[in-house]
mmCIF file as gemmi writes it, N, C-alpha and C atoms, coordinates in Angstrom:
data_model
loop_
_atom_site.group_PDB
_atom_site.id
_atom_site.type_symbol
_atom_site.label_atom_id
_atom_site.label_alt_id
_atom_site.label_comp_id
_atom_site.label_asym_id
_atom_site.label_entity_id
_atom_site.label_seq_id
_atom_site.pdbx_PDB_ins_code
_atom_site.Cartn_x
_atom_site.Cartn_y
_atom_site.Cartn_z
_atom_site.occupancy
_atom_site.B_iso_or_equiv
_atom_site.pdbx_formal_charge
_atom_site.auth_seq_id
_atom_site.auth_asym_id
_atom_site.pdbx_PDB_model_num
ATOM 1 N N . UNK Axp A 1 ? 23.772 14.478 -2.152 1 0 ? 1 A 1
ATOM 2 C CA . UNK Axp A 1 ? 22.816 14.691 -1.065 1 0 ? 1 A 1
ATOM 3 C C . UNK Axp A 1 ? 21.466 15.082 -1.658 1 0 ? 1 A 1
ATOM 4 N N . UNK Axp A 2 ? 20.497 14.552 -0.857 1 0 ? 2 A 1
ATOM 5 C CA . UNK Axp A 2 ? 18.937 14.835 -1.231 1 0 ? 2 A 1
ATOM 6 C C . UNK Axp A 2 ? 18.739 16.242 -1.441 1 0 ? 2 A 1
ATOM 7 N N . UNK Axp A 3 ? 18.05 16.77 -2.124 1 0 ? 3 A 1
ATOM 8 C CA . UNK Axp A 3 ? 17.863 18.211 -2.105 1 0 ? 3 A 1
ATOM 9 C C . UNK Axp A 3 ? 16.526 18.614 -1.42 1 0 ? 3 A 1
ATOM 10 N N . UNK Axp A 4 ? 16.924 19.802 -0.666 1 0 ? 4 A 1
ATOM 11 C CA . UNK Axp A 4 ? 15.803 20.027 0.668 1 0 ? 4 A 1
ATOM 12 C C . UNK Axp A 4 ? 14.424 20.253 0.133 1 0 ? 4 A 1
ATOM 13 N N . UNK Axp A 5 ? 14.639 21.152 -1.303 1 0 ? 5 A 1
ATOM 14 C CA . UNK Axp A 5 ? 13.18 21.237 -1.994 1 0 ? 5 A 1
ATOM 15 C C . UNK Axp A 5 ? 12.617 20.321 -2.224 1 0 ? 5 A 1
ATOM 16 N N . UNK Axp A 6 ? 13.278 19.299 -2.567 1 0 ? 6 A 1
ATOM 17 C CA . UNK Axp A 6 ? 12.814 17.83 -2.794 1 0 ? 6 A 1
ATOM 18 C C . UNK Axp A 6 ? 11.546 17.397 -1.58 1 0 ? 6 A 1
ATOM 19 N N . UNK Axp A 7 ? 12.793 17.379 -1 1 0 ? 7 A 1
ATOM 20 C CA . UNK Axp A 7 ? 12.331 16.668 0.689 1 0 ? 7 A 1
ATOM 21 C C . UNK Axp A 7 ? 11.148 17.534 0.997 1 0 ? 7 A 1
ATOM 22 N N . UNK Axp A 8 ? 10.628 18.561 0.937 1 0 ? 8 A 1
ATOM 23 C CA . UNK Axp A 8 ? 9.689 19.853 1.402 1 0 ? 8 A 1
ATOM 24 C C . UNK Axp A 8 ? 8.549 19.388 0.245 1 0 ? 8 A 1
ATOM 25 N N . UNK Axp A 9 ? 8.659 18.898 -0.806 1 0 ? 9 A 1
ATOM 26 C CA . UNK Axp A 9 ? 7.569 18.788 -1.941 1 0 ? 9 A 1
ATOM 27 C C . UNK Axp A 9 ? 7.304 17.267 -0.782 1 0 ? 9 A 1
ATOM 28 N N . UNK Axp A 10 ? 8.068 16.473 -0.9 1 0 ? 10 A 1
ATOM 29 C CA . UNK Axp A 10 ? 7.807 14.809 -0.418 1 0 ? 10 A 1
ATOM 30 C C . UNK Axp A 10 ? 6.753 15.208 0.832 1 0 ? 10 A 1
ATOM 31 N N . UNK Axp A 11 ? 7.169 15.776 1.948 1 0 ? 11 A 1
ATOM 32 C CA . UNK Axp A 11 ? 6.479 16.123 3.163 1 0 ? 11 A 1
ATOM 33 C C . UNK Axp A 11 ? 4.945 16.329 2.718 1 0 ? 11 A 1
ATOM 34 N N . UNK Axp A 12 ? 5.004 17.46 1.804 1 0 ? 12 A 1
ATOM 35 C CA . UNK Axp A 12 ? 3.606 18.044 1.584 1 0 ? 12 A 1
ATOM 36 C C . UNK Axp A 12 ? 2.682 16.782 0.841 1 0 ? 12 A 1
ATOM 37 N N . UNK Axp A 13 ? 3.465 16.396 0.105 1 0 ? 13 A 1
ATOM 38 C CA . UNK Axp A 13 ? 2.59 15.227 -0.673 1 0 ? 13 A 1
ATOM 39 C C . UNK Axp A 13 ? 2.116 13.98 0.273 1 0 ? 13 A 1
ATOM 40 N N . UNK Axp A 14 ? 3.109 13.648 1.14 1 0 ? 14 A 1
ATOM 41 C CA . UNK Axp A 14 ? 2.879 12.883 1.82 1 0 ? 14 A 1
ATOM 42 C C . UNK Axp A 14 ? 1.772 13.147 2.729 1 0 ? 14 A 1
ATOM 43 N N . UNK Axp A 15 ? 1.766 14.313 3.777 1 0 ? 15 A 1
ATOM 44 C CA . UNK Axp A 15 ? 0.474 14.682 4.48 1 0 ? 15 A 1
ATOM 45 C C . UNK Axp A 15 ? -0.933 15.062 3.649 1 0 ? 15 A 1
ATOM 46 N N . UNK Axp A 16 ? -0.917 15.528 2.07 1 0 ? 16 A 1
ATOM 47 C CA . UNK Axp A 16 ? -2.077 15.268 1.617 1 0 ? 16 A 1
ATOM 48 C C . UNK Axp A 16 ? -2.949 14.67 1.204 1 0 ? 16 A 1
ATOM 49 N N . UNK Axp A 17 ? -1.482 13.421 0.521 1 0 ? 17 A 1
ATOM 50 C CA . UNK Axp A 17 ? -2.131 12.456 0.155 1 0 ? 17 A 1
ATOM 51 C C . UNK Axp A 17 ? -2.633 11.546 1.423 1 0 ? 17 A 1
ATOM 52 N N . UNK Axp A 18 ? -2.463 11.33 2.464 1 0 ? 18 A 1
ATOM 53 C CA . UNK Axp A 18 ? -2.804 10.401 3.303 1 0 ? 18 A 1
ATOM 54 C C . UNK Axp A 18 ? -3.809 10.917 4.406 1 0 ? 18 A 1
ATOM 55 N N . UNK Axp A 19 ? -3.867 12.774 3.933 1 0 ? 19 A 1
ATOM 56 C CA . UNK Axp A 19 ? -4.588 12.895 4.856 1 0 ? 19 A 1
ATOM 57 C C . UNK Axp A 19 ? -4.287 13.005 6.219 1 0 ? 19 A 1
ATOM 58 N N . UNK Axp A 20 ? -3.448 13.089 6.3 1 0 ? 20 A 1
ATOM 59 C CA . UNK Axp A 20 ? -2.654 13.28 7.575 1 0 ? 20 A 1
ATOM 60 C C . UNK Axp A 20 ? -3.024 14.506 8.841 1 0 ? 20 A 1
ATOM 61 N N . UNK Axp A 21 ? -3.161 14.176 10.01 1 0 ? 21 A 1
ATOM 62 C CA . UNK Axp A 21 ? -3.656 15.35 10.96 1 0 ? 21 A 1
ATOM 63 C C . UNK Axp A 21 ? -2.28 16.242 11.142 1 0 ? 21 A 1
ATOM 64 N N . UNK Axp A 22 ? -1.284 16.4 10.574 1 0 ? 22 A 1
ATOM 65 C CA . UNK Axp A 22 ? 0.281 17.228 10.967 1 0 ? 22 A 1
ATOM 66 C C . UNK Axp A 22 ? 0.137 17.786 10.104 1 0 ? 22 A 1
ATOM 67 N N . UNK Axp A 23 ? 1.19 19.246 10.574 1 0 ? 23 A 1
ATOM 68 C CA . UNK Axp A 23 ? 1.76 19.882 9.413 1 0 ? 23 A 1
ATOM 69 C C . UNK Axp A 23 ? 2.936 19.246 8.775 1 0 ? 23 A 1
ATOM 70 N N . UNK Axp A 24 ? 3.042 19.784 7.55 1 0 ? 24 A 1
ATOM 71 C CA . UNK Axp A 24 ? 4.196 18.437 6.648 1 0 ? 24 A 1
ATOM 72 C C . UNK Axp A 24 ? 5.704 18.634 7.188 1 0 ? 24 A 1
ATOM 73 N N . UNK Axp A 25 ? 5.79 19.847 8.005 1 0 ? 25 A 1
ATOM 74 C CA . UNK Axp A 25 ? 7.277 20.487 8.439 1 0 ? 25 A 1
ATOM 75 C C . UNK Axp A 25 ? 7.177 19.523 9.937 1 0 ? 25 A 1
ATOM 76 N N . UNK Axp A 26 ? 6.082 18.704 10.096 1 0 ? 26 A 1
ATOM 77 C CA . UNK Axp A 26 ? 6.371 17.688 11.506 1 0 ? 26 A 1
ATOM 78 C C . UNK Axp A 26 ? 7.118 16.325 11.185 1 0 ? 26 A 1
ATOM 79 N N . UNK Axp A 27 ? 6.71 16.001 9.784 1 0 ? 27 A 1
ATOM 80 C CA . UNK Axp A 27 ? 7.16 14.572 9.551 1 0 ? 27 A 1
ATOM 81 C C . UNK Axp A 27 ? 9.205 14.212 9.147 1 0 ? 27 A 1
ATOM 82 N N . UNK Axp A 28 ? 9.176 13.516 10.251 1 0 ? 28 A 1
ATOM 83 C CA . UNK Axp A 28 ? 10.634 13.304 9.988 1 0 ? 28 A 1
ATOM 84 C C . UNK Axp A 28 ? 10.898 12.992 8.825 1 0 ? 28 A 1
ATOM 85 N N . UNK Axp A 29 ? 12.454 12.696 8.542 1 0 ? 29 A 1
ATOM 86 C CA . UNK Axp A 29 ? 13.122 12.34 7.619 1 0 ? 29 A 1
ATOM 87 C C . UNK Axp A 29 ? 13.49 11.078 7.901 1 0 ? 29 A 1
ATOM 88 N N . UNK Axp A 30 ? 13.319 10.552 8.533 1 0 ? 30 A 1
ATOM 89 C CA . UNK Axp A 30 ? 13.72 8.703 8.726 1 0 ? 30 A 1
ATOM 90 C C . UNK Axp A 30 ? 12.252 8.217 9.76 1 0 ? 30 A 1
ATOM 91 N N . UNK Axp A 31 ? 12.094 6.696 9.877 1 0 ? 31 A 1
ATOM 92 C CA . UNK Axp A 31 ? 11.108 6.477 10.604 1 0 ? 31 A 1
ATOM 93 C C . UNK Axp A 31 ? 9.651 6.3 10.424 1 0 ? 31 A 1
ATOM 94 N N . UNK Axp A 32 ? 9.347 6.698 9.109 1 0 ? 32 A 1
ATOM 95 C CA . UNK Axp A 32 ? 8.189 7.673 8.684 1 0 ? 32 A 1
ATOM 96 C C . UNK Axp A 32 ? 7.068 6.393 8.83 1 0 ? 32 A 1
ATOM 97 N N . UNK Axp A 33 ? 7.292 5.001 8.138 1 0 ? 33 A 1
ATOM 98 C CA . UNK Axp A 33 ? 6.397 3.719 8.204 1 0 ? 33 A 1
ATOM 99 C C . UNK Axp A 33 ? 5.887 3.954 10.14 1 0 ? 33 A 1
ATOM 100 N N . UNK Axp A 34 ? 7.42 3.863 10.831 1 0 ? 34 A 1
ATOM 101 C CA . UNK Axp A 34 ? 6.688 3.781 11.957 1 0 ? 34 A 1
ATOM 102 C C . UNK Axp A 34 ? 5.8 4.683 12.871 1 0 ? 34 A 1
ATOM 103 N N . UNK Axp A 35 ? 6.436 6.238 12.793 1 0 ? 35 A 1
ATOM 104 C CA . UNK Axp A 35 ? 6.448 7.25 13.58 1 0 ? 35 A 1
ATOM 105 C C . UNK Axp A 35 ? 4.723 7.697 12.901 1 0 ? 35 A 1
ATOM 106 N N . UNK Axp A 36 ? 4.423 7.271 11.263 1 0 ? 36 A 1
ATOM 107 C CA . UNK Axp A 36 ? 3.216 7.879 10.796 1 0 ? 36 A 1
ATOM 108 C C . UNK Axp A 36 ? 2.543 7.05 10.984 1 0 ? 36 A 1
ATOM 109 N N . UNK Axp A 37 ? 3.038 5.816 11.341 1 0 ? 37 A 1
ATOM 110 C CA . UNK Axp A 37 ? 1.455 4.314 11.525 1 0 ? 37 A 1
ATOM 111 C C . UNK Axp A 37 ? 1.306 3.628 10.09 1 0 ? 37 A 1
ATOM 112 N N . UNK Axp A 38 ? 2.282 4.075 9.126 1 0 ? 38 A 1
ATOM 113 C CA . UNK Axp A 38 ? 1.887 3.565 7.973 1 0 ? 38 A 1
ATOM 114 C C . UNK Axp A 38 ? 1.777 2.197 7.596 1 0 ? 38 A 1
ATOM 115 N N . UNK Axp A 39 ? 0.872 1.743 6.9 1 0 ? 39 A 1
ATOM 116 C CA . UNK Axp A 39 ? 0.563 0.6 7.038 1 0 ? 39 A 1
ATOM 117 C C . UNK Axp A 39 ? 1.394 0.506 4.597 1 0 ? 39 A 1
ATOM 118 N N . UNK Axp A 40 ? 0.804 -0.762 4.263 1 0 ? 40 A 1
ATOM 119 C CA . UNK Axp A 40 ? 1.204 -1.345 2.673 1 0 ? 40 A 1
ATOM 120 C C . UNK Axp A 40 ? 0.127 -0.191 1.602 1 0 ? 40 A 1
ATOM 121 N N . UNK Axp A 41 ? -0.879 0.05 2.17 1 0 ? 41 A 1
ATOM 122 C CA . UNK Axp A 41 ? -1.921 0.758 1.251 1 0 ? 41 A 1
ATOM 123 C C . UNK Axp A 41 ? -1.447 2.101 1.529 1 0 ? 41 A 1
ATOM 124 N N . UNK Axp A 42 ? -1.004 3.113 2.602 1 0 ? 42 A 1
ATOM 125 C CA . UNK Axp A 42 ? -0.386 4.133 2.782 1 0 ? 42 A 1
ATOM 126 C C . UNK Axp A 42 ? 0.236 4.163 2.13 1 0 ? 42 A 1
ATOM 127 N N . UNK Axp A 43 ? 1.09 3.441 1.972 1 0 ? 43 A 1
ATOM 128 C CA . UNK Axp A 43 ? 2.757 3.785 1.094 1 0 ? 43 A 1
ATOM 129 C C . UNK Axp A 43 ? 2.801 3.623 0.131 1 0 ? 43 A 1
ATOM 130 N N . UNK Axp A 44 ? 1.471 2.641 -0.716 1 0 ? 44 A 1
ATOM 131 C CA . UNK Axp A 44 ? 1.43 2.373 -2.358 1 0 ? 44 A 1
ATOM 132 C C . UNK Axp A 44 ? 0.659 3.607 -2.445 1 0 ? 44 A 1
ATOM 133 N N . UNK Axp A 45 ? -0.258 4.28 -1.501 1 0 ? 45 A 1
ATOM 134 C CA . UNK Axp A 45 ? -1.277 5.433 -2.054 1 0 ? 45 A 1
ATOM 135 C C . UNK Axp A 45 ? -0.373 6.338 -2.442 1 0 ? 45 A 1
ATOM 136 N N . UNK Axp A 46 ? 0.619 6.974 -1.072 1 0 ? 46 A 1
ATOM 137 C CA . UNK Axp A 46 ? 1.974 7.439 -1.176 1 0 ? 46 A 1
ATOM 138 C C . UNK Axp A 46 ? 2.703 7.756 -2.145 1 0 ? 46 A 1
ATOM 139 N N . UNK Axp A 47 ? 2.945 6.597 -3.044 1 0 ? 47 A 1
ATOM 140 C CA . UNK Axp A 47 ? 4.077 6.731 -4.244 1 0 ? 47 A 1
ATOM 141 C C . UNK Axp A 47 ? 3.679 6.804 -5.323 1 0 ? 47 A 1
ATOM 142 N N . UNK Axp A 48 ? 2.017 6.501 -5.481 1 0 ? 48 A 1
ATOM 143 C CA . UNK Axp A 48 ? 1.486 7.125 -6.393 1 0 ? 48 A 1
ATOM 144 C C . UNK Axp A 48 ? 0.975 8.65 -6.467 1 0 ? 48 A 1
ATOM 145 N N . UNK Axp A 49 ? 1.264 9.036 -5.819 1 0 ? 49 A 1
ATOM 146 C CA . UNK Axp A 49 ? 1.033 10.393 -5.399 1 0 ? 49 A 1
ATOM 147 C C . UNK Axp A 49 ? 2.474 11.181 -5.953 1 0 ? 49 A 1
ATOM 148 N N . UNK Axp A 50 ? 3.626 10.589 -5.432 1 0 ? 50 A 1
ATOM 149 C CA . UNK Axp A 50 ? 4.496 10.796 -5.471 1 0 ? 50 A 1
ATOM 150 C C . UNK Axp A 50 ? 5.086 10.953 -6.78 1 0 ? 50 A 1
ATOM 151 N N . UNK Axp A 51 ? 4.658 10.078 -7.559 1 0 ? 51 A 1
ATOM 152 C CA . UNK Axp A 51 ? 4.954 9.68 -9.219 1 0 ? 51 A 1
ATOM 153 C C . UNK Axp A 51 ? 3.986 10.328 -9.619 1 0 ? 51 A 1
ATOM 154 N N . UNK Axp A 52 ? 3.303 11.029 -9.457 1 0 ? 52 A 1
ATOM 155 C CA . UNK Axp A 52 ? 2.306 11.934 -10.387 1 0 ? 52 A 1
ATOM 156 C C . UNK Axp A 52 ? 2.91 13.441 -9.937 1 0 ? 52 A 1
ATOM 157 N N . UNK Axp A 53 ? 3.015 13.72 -8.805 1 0 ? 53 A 1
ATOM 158 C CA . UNK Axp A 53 ? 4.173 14.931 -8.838 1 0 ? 53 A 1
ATOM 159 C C . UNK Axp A 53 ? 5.292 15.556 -9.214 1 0 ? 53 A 1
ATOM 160 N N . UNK Axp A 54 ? 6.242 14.366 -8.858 1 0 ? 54 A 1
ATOM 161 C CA . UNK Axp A 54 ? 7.403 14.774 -9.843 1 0 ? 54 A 1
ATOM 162 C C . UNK Axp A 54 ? 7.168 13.976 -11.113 1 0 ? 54 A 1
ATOM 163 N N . UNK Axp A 55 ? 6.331 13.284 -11.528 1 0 ? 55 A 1
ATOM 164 C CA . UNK Axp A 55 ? 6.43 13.096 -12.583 1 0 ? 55 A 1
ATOM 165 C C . UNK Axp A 55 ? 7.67 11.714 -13.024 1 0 ? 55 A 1
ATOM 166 N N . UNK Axp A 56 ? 7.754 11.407 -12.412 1 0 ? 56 A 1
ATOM 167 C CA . UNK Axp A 56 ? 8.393 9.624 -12.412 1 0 ? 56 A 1
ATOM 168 C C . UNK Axp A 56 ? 7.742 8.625 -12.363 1 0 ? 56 A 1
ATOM 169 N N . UNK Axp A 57 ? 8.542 7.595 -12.898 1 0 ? 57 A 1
ATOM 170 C CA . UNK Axp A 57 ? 8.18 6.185 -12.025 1 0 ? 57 A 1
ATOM 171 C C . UNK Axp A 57 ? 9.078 5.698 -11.434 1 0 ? 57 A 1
ATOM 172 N N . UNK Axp A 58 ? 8.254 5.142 -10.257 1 0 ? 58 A 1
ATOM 173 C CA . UNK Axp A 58 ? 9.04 4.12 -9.338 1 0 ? 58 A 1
ATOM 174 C C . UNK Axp A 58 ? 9.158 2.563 -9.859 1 0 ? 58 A 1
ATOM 175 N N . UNK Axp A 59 ? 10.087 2.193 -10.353 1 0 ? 59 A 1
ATOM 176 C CA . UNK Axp A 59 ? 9.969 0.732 -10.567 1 0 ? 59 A 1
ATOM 177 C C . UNK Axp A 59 ? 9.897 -0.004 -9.628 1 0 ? 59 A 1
ATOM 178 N N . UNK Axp A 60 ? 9.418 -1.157 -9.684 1 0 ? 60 A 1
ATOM 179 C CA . UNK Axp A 60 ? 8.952 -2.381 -8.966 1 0 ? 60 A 1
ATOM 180 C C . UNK Axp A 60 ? 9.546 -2.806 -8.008 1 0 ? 60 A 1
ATOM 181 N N . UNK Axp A 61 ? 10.945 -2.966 -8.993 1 0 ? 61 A 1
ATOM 182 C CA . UNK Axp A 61 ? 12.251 -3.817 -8.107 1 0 ? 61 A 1
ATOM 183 C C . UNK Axp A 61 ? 12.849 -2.558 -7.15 1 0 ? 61 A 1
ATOM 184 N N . UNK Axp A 62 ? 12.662 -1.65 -7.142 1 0 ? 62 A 1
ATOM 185 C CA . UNK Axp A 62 ? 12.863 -0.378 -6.213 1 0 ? 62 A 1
ATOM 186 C C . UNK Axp A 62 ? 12.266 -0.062 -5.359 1 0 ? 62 A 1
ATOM 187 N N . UNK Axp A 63 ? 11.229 -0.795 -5.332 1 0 ? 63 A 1
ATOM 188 C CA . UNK Axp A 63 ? 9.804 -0.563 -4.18 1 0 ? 63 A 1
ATOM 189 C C . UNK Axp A 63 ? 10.475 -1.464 -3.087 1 0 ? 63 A 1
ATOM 190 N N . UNK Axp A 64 ? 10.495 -0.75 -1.449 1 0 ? 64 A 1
ATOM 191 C CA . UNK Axp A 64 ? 10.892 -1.286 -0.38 1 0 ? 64 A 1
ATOM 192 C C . UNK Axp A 64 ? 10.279 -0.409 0.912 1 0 ? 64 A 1
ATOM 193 N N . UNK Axp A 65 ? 10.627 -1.027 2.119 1 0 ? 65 A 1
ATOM 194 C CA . UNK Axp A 65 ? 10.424 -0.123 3.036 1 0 ? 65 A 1
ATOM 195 C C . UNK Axp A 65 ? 11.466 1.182 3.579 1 0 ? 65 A 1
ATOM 196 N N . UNK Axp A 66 ? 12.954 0.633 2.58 1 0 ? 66 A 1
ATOM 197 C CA . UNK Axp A 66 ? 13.539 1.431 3.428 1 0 ? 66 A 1
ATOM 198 C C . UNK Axp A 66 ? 13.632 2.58 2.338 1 0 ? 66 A 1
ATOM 199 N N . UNK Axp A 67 ? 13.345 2.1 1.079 1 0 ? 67 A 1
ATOM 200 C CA . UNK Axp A 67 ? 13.226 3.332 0.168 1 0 ? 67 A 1
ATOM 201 C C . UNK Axp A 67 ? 11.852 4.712 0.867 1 0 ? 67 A 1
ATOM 202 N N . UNK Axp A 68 ? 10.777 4.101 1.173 1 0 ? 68 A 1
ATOM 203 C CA . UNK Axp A 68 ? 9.624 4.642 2.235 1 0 ? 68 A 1
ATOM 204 C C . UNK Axp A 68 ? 10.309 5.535 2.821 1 0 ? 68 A 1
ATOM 205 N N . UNK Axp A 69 ? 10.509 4.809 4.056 1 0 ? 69 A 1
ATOM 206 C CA . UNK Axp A 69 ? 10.816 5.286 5.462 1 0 ? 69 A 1
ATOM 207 C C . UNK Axp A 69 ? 11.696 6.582 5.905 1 0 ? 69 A 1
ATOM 208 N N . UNK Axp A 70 ? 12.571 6.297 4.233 1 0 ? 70 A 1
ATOM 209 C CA . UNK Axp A 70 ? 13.621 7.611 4.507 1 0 ? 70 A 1
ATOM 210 C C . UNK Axp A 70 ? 13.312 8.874 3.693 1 0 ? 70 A 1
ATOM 211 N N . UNK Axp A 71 ? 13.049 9.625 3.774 1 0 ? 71 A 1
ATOM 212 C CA . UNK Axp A 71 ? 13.166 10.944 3.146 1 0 ? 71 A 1
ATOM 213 C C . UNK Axp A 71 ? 14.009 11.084 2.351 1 0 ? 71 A 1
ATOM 214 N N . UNK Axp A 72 ? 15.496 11.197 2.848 1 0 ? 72 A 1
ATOM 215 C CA . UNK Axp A 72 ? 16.664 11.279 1.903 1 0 ? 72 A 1
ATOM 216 C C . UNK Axp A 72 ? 16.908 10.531 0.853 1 0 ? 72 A 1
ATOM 217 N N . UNK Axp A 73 ? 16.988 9.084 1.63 1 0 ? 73 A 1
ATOM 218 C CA . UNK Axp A 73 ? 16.731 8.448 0.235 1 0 ? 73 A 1
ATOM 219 C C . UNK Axp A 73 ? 15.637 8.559 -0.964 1 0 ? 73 A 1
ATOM 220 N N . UNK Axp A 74 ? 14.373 9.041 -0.449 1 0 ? 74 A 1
ATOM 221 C CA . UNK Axp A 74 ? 13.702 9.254 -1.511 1 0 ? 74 A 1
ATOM 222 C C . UNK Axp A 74 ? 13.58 10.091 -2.232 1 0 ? 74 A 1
ATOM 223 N N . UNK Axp A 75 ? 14.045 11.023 -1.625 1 0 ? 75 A 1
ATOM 224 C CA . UNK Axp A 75 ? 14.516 12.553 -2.188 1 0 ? 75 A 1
ATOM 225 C C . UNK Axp A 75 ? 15.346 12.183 -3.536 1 0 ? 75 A 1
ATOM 226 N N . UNK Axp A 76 ? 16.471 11.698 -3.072 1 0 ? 76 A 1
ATOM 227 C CA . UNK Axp A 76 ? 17.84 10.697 -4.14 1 0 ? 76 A 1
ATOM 228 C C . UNK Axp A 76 ? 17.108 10.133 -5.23 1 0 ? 76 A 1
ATOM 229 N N . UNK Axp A 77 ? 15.947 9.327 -4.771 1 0 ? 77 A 1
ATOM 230 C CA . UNK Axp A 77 ? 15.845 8.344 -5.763 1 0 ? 77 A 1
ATOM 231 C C . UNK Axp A 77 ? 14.628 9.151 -6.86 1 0 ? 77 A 1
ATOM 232 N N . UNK Axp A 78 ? 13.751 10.261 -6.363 1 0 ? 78 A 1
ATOM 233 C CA . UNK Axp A 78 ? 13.274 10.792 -7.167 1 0 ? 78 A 1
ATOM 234 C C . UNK Axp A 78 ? 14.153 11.718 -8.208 1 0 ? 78 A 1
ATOM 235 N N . UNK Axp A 79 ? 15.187 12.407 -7.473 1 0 ? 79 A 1
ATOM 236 C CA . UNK Axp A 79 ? 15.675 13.511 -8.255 1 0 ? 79 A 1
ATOM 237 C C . UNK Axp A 79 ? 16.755 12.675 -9.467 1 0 ? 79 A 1
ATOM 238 N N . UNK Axp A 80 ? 17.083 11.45 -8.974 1 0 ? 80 A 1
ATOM 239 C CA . UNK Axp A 80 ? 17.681 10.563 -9.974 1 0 ? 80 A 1
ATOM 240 C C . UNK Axp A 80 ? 16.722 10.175 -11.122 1 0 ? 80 A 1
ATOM 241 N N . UNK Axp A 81 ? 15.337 10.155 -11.271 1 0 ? 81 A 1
ATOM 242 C CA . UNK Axp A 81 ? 14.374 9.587 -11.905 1 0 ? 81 A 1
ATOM 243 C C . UNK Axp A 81 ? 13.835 10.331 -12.632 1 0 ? 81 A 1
ATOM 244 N N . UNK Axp A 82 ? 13.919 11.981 -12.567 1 0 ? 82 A 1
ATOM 245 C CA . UNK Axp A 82 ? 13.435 12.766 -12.839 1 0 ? 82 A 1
ATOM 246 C C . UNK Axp A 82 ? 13.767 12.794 -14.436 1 0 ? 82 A 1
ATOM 247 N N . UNK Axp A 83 ? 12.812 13.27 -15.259 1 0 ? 83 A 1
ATOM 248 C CA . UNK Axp A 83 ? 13.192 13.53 -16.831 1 0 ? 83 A 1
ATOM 249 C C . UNK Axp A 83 ? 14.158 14.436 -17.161 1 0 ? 83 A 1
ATOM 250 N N . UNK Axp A 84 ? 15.249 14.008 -18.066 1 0 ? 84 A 1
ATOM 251 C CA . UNK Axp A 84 ? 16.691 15.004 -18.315 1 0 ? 84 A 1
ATOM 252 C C . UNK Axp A 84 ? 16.013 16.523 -18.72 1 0 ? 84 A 1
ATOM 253 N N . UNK Axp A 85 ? 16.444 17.357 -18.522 1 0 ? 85 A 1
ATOM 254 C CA . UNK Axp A 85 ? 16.686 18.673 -18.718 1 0 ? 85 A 1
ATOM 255 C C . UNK Axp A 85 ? 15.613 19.126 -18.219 1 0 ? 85 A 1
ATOM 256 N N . UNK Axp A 86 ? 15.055 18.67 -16.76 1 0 ? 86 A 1
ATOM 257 C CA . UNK Axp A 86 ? 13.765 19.17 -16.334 1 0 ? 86 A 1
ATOM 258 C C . UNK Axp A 86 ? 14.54 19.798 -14.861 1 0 ? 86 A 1
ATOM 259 N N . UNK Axp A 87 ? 14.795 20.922 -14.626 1 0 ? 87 A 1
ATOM 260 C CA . UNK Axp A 87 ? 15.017 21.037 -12.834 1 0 ? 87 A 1
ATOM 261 C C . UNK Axp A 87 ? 14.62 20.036 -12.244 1 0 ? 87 A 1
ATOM 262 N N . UNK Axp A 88 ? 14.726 19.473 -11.298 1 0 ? 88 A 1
ATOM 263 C CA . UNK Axp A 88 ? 14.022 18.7 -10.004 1 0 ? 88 A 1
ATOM 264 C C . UNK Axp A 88 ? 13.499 19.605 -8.757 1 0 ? 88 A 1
ATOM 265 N N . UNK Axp A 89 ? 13.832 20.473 -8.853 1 0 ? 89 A 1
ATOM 266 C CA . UNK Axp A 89 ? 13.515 21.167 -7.818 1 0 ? 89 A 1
ATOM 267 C C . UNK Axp A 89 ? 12.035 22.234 -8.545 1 0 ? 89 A 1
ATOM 268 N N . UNK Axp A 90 ? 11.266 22.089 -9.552 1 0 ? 90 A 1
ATOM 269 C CA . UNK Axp A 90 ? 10.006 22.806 -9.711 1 0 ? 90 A 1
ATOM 270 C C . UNK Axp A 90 ? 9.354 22.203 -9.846 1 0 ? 90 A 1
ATOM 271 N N . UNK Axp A 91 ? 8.373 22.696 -9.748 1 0 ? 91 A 1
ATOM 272 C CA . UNK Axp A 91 ? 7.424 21.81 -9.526 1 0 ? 91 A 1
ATOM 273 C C . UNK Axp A 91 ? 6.497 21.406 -10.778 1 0 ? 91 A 1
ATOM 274 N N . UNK Axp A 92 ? 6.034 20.57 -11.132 1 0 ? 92 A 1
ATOM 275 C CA . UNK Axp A 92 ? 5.301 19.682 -12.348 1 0 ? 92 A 1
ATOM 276 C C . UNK Axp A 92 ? 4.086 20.541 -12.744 1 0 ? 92 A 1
């Protein structure tokens, strides 16, 4: 399962990087392309944001909407990506 710190760093990054008028504790965990209006430049701004935080990369062939849209899953797919013997849960 995604880890909630995870998910709580994703939120915040997500509403700063985009600039967002919400607090980051508004944005769901599924839905997010639709419920935030996100458009292809949101979500590439997004994951570069995202990959400079925790400190990953997202590969190419991994880039999707439903990887986006979900929280959990992205939660998963960062804390899987993360560099060995680094917590995932502190922050960079």
């Amino acid at each position: 399962m995604a880890s909630e710190e995870t998910k709580v760093r994703l939120r915040k990054v997500l509403v700063e990087s985009l600039e967002l008028p919400i607090e980051a504790s508004e944005v769901p965990d599924k839905g997010l392309v639709q419920s935030l209006g996100l458009d292809s430049i949101n979500t590439i701004e997004f994951l570069i944001w995202v990959e400079s935080e925790f400190g990953v990369e997202i590969a190419d062939e991994d880039l999707s909407i439903k990887l986006i849209d979900d929280l959990d899953l992205l939660a998963e797919y960062v804390n899987s990506r993360m560099p060995k013997g680094e917590p995932a849960d502190e922050p960079a």
